[in-house]
CSV table of C-alpha atoms in Angstrom, one decimal:
chain,number,residue,atom,x,y,z
T,1,MET,CA,201.1,261.1,37.1
T,2,ILE,CA,203.1,260.3,40.2
T,3,SER,CA,206.8,259.9,40.0
T,4,VAL,CA,208.7,256.7,40.4
T,5,ALA,CA,210.0,258.0,43.7
T,6,VAL,CA,206.5,258.6,45.0
T,7,ALA,CA,205.5,255.1,43.8
T,8,CYS,CA,208.4,253.6,45.7
T,9,VAL,CA,207.1,255.3,48.9
T,10,ALA,CA,203.7,253.7,48.1
T,11,PHE,CA,205.5,250.4,47.7
T,12,ALA,CA,207.3,250.7,51.0
T,13,ALA,CA,204.0,251.6,52.7
T,14,ALA,CA,202.4,248.4,51.2
T,15,SER,CA,205.1,246.3,52.8
T,16,VAL,CA,204.6,245.3,56.4
T,17,GLY,CA,208.3,245.0,57.1
T,18,PRO,CA,211.7,244.0,55.6
T,19,ALA,CA,211.2,240.3,56.5
T,20,GLU,CA,208.1,240.2,54.3
T,21,ALA,CA,209.7,241.8,51.2
T,22,ARG,CA,210.1,239.4,48.3
T,23,ASP,CA,213.5,238.4,47.0
T,24,GLN,CA,212.1,236.6,43.9
T,25,LEU,CA,210.3,237.9,40.8
T,26,TRP,CA,206.6,237.2,40.3
T,27,ILE,CA,205.6,237.0,36.6
T,28,ALA,CA,202.0,236.7,35.3
T,29,ALA,CA,201.5,234.8,32.1
T,30,SER,CA,198.6,233.0,30.5
T,31,PRO,CA,199.1,229.3,29.7
T,32,SER,CA,199.9,230.2,26.0
T,33,ASP,CA,202.7,232.5,27.2
T,34,GLN,CA,204.2,230.5,30.0
T,35,SER,CA,206.6,228.6,27.9
T,36,PHE,CA,208.4,231.9,27.1
T,37,ALA,CA,208.3,233.2,30.7
T,38,LYS,CA,209.5,229.9,32.2
T,39,ALA,CA,212.3,229.5,29.6
T,40,VAL,CA,213.8,232.9,30.4
T,41,SER,CA,213.3,232.5,34.1
T,42,GLU,CA,215.1,229.1,34.2
T,43,GLN,CA,218.1,230.6,32.4
T,44,PHE,CA,218.0,233.6,34.6
T,45,GLY,CA,218.0,231.4,37.7
T,46,LYS,CA,220.9,229.2,36.5
T,47,ALA,CA,223.2,232.2,36.4
T,48,GLY,CA,223.1,232.1,40.2
T,49,ARG,CA,222.8,235.8,41.1
T,50,PHE,CA,219.1,235.7,41.7
T,51,LYS,CA,216.5,233.2,42.6
T,52,THR,CA,214.5,231.7,39.7
T,53,PRO,CA,211.4,233.8,39.3
T,54,ILE,CA,207.9,232.4,40.0
T,55,VAL,CA,205.7,232.3,36.9
T,56,LYS,CA,202.0,232.2,37.7
T,57,ASP,CA,198.8,232.0,35.7
T,58,GLY,CA,197.6,235.5,36.0
T,59,GLY,CA,194.3,234.5,34.3
T,60,PRO,CA,192.8,236.0,31.2
T,61,PRO,CA,193.4,238.3,29.6
T,62,ALA,CA,197.1,237.4,29.7
T,63,GLY,CA,197.5,238.4,33.3
T,64,LEU,CA,197.2,242.1,32.7
T,65,MET,CA,194.2,242.5,35.1
T,66,SER,CA,196.3,240.8,37.8
T,67,PHE,CA,199.3,243.0,37.0
T,68,CYS,CA,197.2,246.1,37.5
T,69,ARG,CA,195.9,245.2,40.9
T,70,GLY,CA,198.4,247.3,42.7
T,71,VAL,CA,202.0,248.1,43.8
T,72,GLY,CA,203.8,246.2,46.5
T,73,PRO,CA,205.3,242.8,47.3
T,74,ASP,CA,201.8,241.1,47.1
T,75,ASN,CA,201.5,242.1,43.4
T,76,PHE,CA,203.1,240.9,40.1
T,77,ASP,CA,206.3,242.6,38.8
T,78,ILE,CA,205.9,241.6,35.2
T,79,ALA,CA,203.1,240.5,32.9
T,80,PHE,CA,203.2,238.8,29.5
T,81,SER,CA,200.5,239.6,27.0
T,82,SER,CA,199.6,238.5,23.4
T,83,ARG,CA,198.3,242.0,22.7
T,84,ARG,CA,198.8,245.6,23.8
T,85,ILE,CA,197.4,246.6,27.1
T,86,ALA,CA,193.9,248.0,26.7
T,87,SER,CA,192.9,251.5,27.8
T,88,SER,CA,190.5,250.0,30.4
T,89,GLU,CA,193.5,248.1,31.9
T,90,VAL,CA,195.6,251.2,31.9
T,91,GLU,CA,192.8,253.0,33.8
T,92,LEU,CA,192.6,250.1,36.3
T,93,CYS,CA,196.4,250.3,36.7
T,94,ASN,CA,196.2,254.0,37.4
T,95,LYS,CA,193.3,253.6,39.8
T,96,ASN,CA,195.3,251.0,41.8
T,97,GLY,CA,198.5,253.1,41.9
T,98,VAL,CA,200.4,251.4,39.0
T,99,LYS,CA,201.2,254.7,37.4
T,100,ASP,CA,204.3,254.0,35.3
T,101,ILE,CA,205.0,250.9,33.2
T,102,THR,CA,207.3,249.8,30.5
T,103,GLN,CA,206.1,247.9,27.4
T,104,VAL,CA,208.5,245.4,25.7
T,105,GLN,CA,207.8,243.7,22.4
T,106,PHE,CA,209.9,240.5,22.3
T,107,GLY,CA,208.7,238.5,19.3
T,108,TYR,CA,205.8,237.1,17.4
T,109,ASP,CA,203.3,234.2,17.7
T,110,ALA,CA,200.2,233.2,15.8
T,111,LEU,CA,197.1,231.1,16.1
T,112,VAL,CA,197.1,228.2,13.7
T,113,PHE,CA,194.4,225.7,12.6
T,114,VAL,CA,195.6,222.1,13.1
T,115,THR,CA,194.3,218.5,12.7
T,116,ASN,CA,195.7,215.1,13.6
T,117,LYS,CA,198.2,213.6,11.2
T,118,ALA,CA,195.6,211.3,9.5
T,119,SER,CA,193.1,214.1,8.7
T,120,GLN,CA,192.3,215.0,5.1
T,121,THR,CA,190.9,218.4,6.0
T,122,PRO,CA,191.6,220.9,3.2
T,123,ALA,CA,192.8,224.5,3.5
T,124,LEU,CA,190.4,226.8,5.4
T,125,SER,CA,189.4,230.5,5.3
T,126,ARG,CA,188.5,232.7,8.2
T,127,THR,CA,185.1,233.3,6.5
T,128,ALA,CA,184.4,229.6,6.2
T,129,VAL,CA,185.3,229.1,9.9
T,130,TYR,CA,183.1,232.0,11.0
T,131,LEU,CA,180.1,230.7,9.0
T,132,ALA,CA,180.6,227.3,10.5
T,133,ILE,CA,180.7,228.4,14.2
T,134,ALA,CA,179.1,231.8,14.6
T,135,ARG,CA,175.8,231.9,16.5
T,136,ASP,CA,174.3,234.3,14.0
T,137,VAL,CA,175.1,234.6,10.3
T,138,PRO,CA,173.9,236.8,7.5
T,139,VAL,CA,171.1,235.4,5.3
T,140,LYS,CA,169.7,237.5,2.5
T,141,GLY,CA,170.5,240.8,4.2
T,142,THR,CA,169.3,239.9,7.6
T,143,LEU,CA,170.9,238.0,10.6
T,144,ALA,CA,169.7,234.5,11.3
T,145,SER,CA,170.5,231.7,13.7
T,146,ASN,CA,173.2,229.5,12.3
T,147,THR,CA,171.8,226.1,11.1
T,148,SER,CA,174.6,225.0,8.9
T,149,LYS,CA,176.0,221.4,9.3
T,150,PRO,CA,179.8,221.6,8.9
T,151,ALA,CA,181.7,218.4,8.2
T,152,ASN,CA,184.3,219.3,10.9
T,153,THR,CA,184.2,219.8,14.7
T,154,PHE,CA,186.0,223.0,15.7
T,155,TYR,CA,188.0,223.0,19.0
T,156,ILE,CA,188.5,226.7,19.8
T,157,PRO,CA,190.1,228.6,22.7
T,158,SER,CA,187.6,229.1,25.6
T,159,ALA,CA,187.2,232.3,27.6
T,160,ASN,CA,189.8,230.9,30.0
T,161,HIS,CA,192.4,230.5,27.3
T,162,GLY,CA,194.9,233.3,26.9
T,163,ALA,CA,194.4,233.2,23.1
T,164,ARG,CA,190.7,233.7,23.0
T,165,ASP,CA,191.0,237.5,22.6
T,166,LYS,CA,193.1,237.1,19.5
T,167,PHE,CA,190.8,234.4,18.1
T,168,ASP,CA,187.8,236.7,18.6
T,169,GLU,CA,189.6,239.7,17.1
T,170,LEU,CA,191.4,238.1,14.1
T,171,VAL,CA,188.8,235.4,13.1
T,172,MET,CA,185.3,236.2,14.5
T,173,VAL,CA,185.1,240.0,14.4
T,174,SER,CA,187.2,240.3,11.2
T,175,SER,CA,185.0,237.7,9.4
T,176,CYS,CA,181.8,239.3,10.8
T,177,ALA,CA,182.8,242.5,9.1
T,178,SER,CA,183.9,240.8,5.8
T,179,THR,CA,180.6,238.8,5.5
T,180,GLY,CA,178.4,241.9,6.1
T,181,ALA,CA,177.1,240.6,9.4
T,182,TYR,CA,178.7,243.5,11.3
T,183,ALA,CA,176.9,246.1,9.2
T,184,ILE,CA,173.6,244.3,9.7
T,185,ILE,CA,174.0,244.2,13.5
T,186,GLN,CA,175.1,247.9,13.5
T,187,LYS,CA,171.8,249.0,11.9
T,188,THR,CA,169.9,248.2,15.0
T,189,ASN,CA,172.7,248.5,17.6
T,190,PRO,CA,175.2,251.4,17.0
T,191,ASP,CA,177.2,250.5,20.1
T,192,LYS,CA,180.5,249.1,18.7
T,193,SER,CA,181.2,247.1,21.8
T,194,LYS,CA,177.8,245.4,21.7
T,195,VAL,CA,178.2,244.8,17.9
T,196,ALA,CA,181.6,243.1,18.5
T,197,ALA,CA,180.2,241.0,21.3
T,198,GLN,CA,177.5,239.7,19.0
T,199,CYS,CA,180.1,239.0,16.3
T,200,ARG,CA,182.1,237.0,18.8
T,201,ALA,CA,179.2,234.8,19.9
T,202,THR,CA,179.6,231.1,18.9
T,203,ARG,CA,176.8,228.7,18.4
T,204,GLN,CA,175.8,226.1,21.0
T,205,ALA,CA,176.2,223.1,18.8
T,206,ALA,CA,178.1,219.8,18.8
T,207,ASN,CA,180.5,221.1,16.2
T,208,VAL,CA,181.9,223.9,18.4
T,209,VAL,CA,183.8,222.9,21.5
T,210,ASP,CA,185.5,225.4,23.8
T,211,MET,CA,188.9,224.3,25.1
T,212,ASP,CA,190.8,225.7,28.1
T,213,SER,CA,194.3,224.7,26.9
T,214,ASP,CA,196.2,223.7,23.8
T,215,SER,CA,197.1,220.4,25.5
T,216,ASP,CA,193.4,219.6,25.8
T,217,THR,CA,192.9,220.4,22.2
T,218,LEU,CA,195.7,218.1,21.2
T,219,ALA,CA,194.2,215.3,23.2
T,220,ARG,CA,190.8,215.7,21.5
T,221,LEU,CA,192.3,215.8,18.0
T,222,GLN,CA,194.1,212.5,18.5
T,223,SER,CA,190.8,210.7,18.5
T,224,ASP,CA,188.9,212.9,16.1
T,225,PRO,CA,189.9,212.6,12.4
T,226,LYS,CA,187.4,215.3,11.5
T,227,GLY,CA,188.4,217.7,14.3
T,228,VAL,CA,190.0,221.0,13.6
T,229,GLY,CA,191.8,222.7,16.5
T,230,VAL,CA,193.0,226.3,17.1
T,231,VAL,CA,196.3,226.4,19.0
T,232,THR,CA,199.2,228.8,19.2
T,233,TRP,CA,202.1,228.5,16.7
T,234,SER,CA,204.5,228.0,19.6
T,235,PHE,CA,202.5,225.0,20.8
T,236,TYR,CA,202.3,223.6,17.3
T,237,THR,CA,206.0,223.8,16.7
T,238,ASN,CA,206.6,221.7,19.9
T,239,ASN,CA,204.0,219.1,18.7
T,240,GLU,CA,204.7,218.8,15.0
T,241,ASP,CA,205.0,215.1,15.3
T,242,LYS,CA,201.4,214.8,16.4
T,243,LEU,CA,199.7,217.6,14.4
T,244,LYS,CA,199.2,218.8,10.9
T,245,VAL,CA,198.9,222.5,10.2
T,246,VAL,CA,196.2,223.8,7.8
T,247,ALA,CA,196.7,226.7,5.4
T,248,LEU,CA,194.4,229.7,6.2
T,249,ASP,CA,193.3,232.2,3.6
T,250,GLY,CA,195.8,230.6,1.2
T,251,VAL,CA,198.8,231.1,3.4
T,252,VAL,CA,200.7,228.3,5.2
T,253,PRO,CA,202.0,229.4,8.6
T,254,SER,CA,205.8,229.4,8.9
T,255,LYS,CA,208.4,231.5,10.7
T,256,ALA,CA,208.7,233.7,7.6
T,257,THR,CA,204.9,234.3,7.2
T,258,VAL,CA,204.4,234.8,10.9
T,259,ALA,CA,207.3,237.3,11.3
T,260,SER,CA,206.2,239.3,8.2
T,261,ALA,CA,202.5,239.2,9.2
T,262,ALA,CA,201.7,237.6,5.8
T,263,PHE,CA,199.9,234.9,7.8
T,264,PRO,CA,196.5,236.5,8.7
T,265,ILE,CA,196.3,235.6,12.4
T,266,ALA,CA,199.9,236.3,13.5
T,267,TYR,CA,200.4,238.8,16.3
T,268,PRO,CA,203.2,240.5,18.3
T,269,LEU,CA,204.0,239.5,21.9
T,270,TYR,CA,204.5,241.9,24.7
T,271,LEU,CA,205.5,242.1,28.3
T,272,TYR,CA,204.8,244.9,30.8
T,273,VAL,CA,207.1,245.9,33.7
T,274,LYS,CA,206.0,247.7,36.9
T,275,LYS,CA,208.6,250.4,37.3
T,276,ALA,CA,207.7,251.1,40.9
T,277,HIS,CA,209.1,247.7,41.7
T,278,ILE,CA,212.6,248.5,40.2
T,279,GLY,CA,215.0,248.6,43.1
T,280,GLN,CA,212.4,247.1,45.5
T,281,ILE,CA,212.3,243.6,44.1
T,282,PRO,CA,215.8,242.4,43.1
T,283,GLY,CA,216.6,241.3,39.6
T,284,ILE,CA,214.0,243.0,37.4
T,285,LYS,CA,216.5,244.9,35.2
T,286,GLU,CA,218.7,241.8,34.9
T,287,TRP,CA,215.7,239.6,34.0
T,288,ILE,CA,214.8,242.0,31.2
T,289,ALA,CA,218.4,242.0,30.0
T,290,GLU,CA,218.2,238.2,29.8
T,291,LEU,CA,215.0,238.2,27.8
T,292,THR,CA,216.2,240.8,25.3
T,293,SER,CA,219.6,239.2,24.8
T,294,GLU,CA,220.4,237.6,21.4
T,295,LYS,CA,220.9,234.3,23.1
T,296,ALA,CA,217.2,234.4,24.2
T,297,PHE,CA,215.1,236.3,21.7
T,298,GLY,CA,217.5,236.3,18.7
T,299,PRO,CA,216.8,234.3,15.5
T,300,SER,CA,218.8,231.3,16.9
T,301,GLY,CA,218.0,232.0,20.6
T,302,TYR,CA,216.7,229.5,23.1
T,303,LEU,CA,213.2,231.0,23.0
T,304,GLU,CA,213.0,229.6,19.5
T,305,ASP,CA,212.8,226.1,21.1
T,306,SER,CA,209.6,227.4,22.8
T,307,GLY,CA,208.1,228.4,19.5
T,308,LEU,CA,209.0,232.1,19.5
T,309,VAL,CA,209.2,233.8,16.1
T,310,SER,CA,212.1,236.3,16.3
T,311,MET,CA,211.7,239.9,15.2
T,312,PRO,CA,213.9,241.5,12.5
T,313,ASP,CA,217.3,242.7,13.5
T,314,ALA,CA,216.5,246.4,13.6
T,315,GLN,CA,213.3,245.8,15.6
T,316,ARG,CA,215.2,243.7,18.2
T,317,ARG,CA,217.8,246.4,18.6
T,318,GLN,CA,215.1,249.0,19.2
T,319,SER,CA,213.2,246.8,21.6
T,320,ARG,CA,216.3,246.0,23.6
T,321,ALA,CA,217.3,249.7,23.9
T,322,ASP,CA,213.8,250.7,25.0
T,323,ALA,CA,213.6,247.8,27.5
T,324,GLN,CA,217.0,248.6,29.0
T,325,ALA,CA,216.1,252.3,29.3
T,326,LEU,CA,212.8,251.4,30.9
T,327,VAL,CA,210.9,253.7,28.5
T,328,SER,CA,207.6,254.6,30.0
T,329,TYR,CA,204.5,253.3,28.1
T,330,LYS,CA,202.3,256.1,26.6
T,331,PRO,CA,198.8,254.9,25.5
């Protein structure tokens, strides 16, 4: 592993000249994470010491692939993510000279099933959702094409949506395993990645619609009384006047059930910092201090207005200490 000093030399080599060096942070965030990134960046810019950072759509998955493209002023400094960085992404980072990063957990979010206010849709289970939308389902010990006729239309995150990874992991693959479909697929295909891919596959039917954004899902639900959408908790909390949340597996999503992981599709939120950019792009340490301040990610912080579910006190203290010390991430 190269040292931060060596990485800084690489950074300097990537710059054509001082006039082309950036004086503004670049942050990668998927649409589902941008409300958090922008809220912190706006507060950071208001302080007047540094320019307001630019928050860009790094693309799925959560901007990490973009973050790992390289070191230097043409590359992102920070990336938000709704999951831990994958080993394949760490390998890509290393290949492209991004040898040292810091991981910061800053709160919780969740996926929630929602309807319009007039809907009478009852509580759901992950199993029921899977059996309604999966391409292939278990039938008498074998896998068959899904021919069910659900009463609801499901508006789910598309491959372009930052939340699709979490939906696949926490709803599709989880239910594939619990219904026995995973074991059936594995009998003929022992490759875990291929099994998971088949579990994630949704049917090509009128009752399953891929949505690129939560805003698009909201618009569809307004005119569909039988529609069920999947959006982030943070989006729902900012649109409670238009949406009704549906209990899942017997649990109603709330700040308490999301923070405690009692709600089955809650998940932690992370960001990743490129340590080679510290001292090269101004304001990175100060931006991290803003994010991990009590006024931002605390239980009454301004990120709560963006739908963030705060971590417990001890967890916040540890996260703040690790962030300020720029503890290197170890896979």
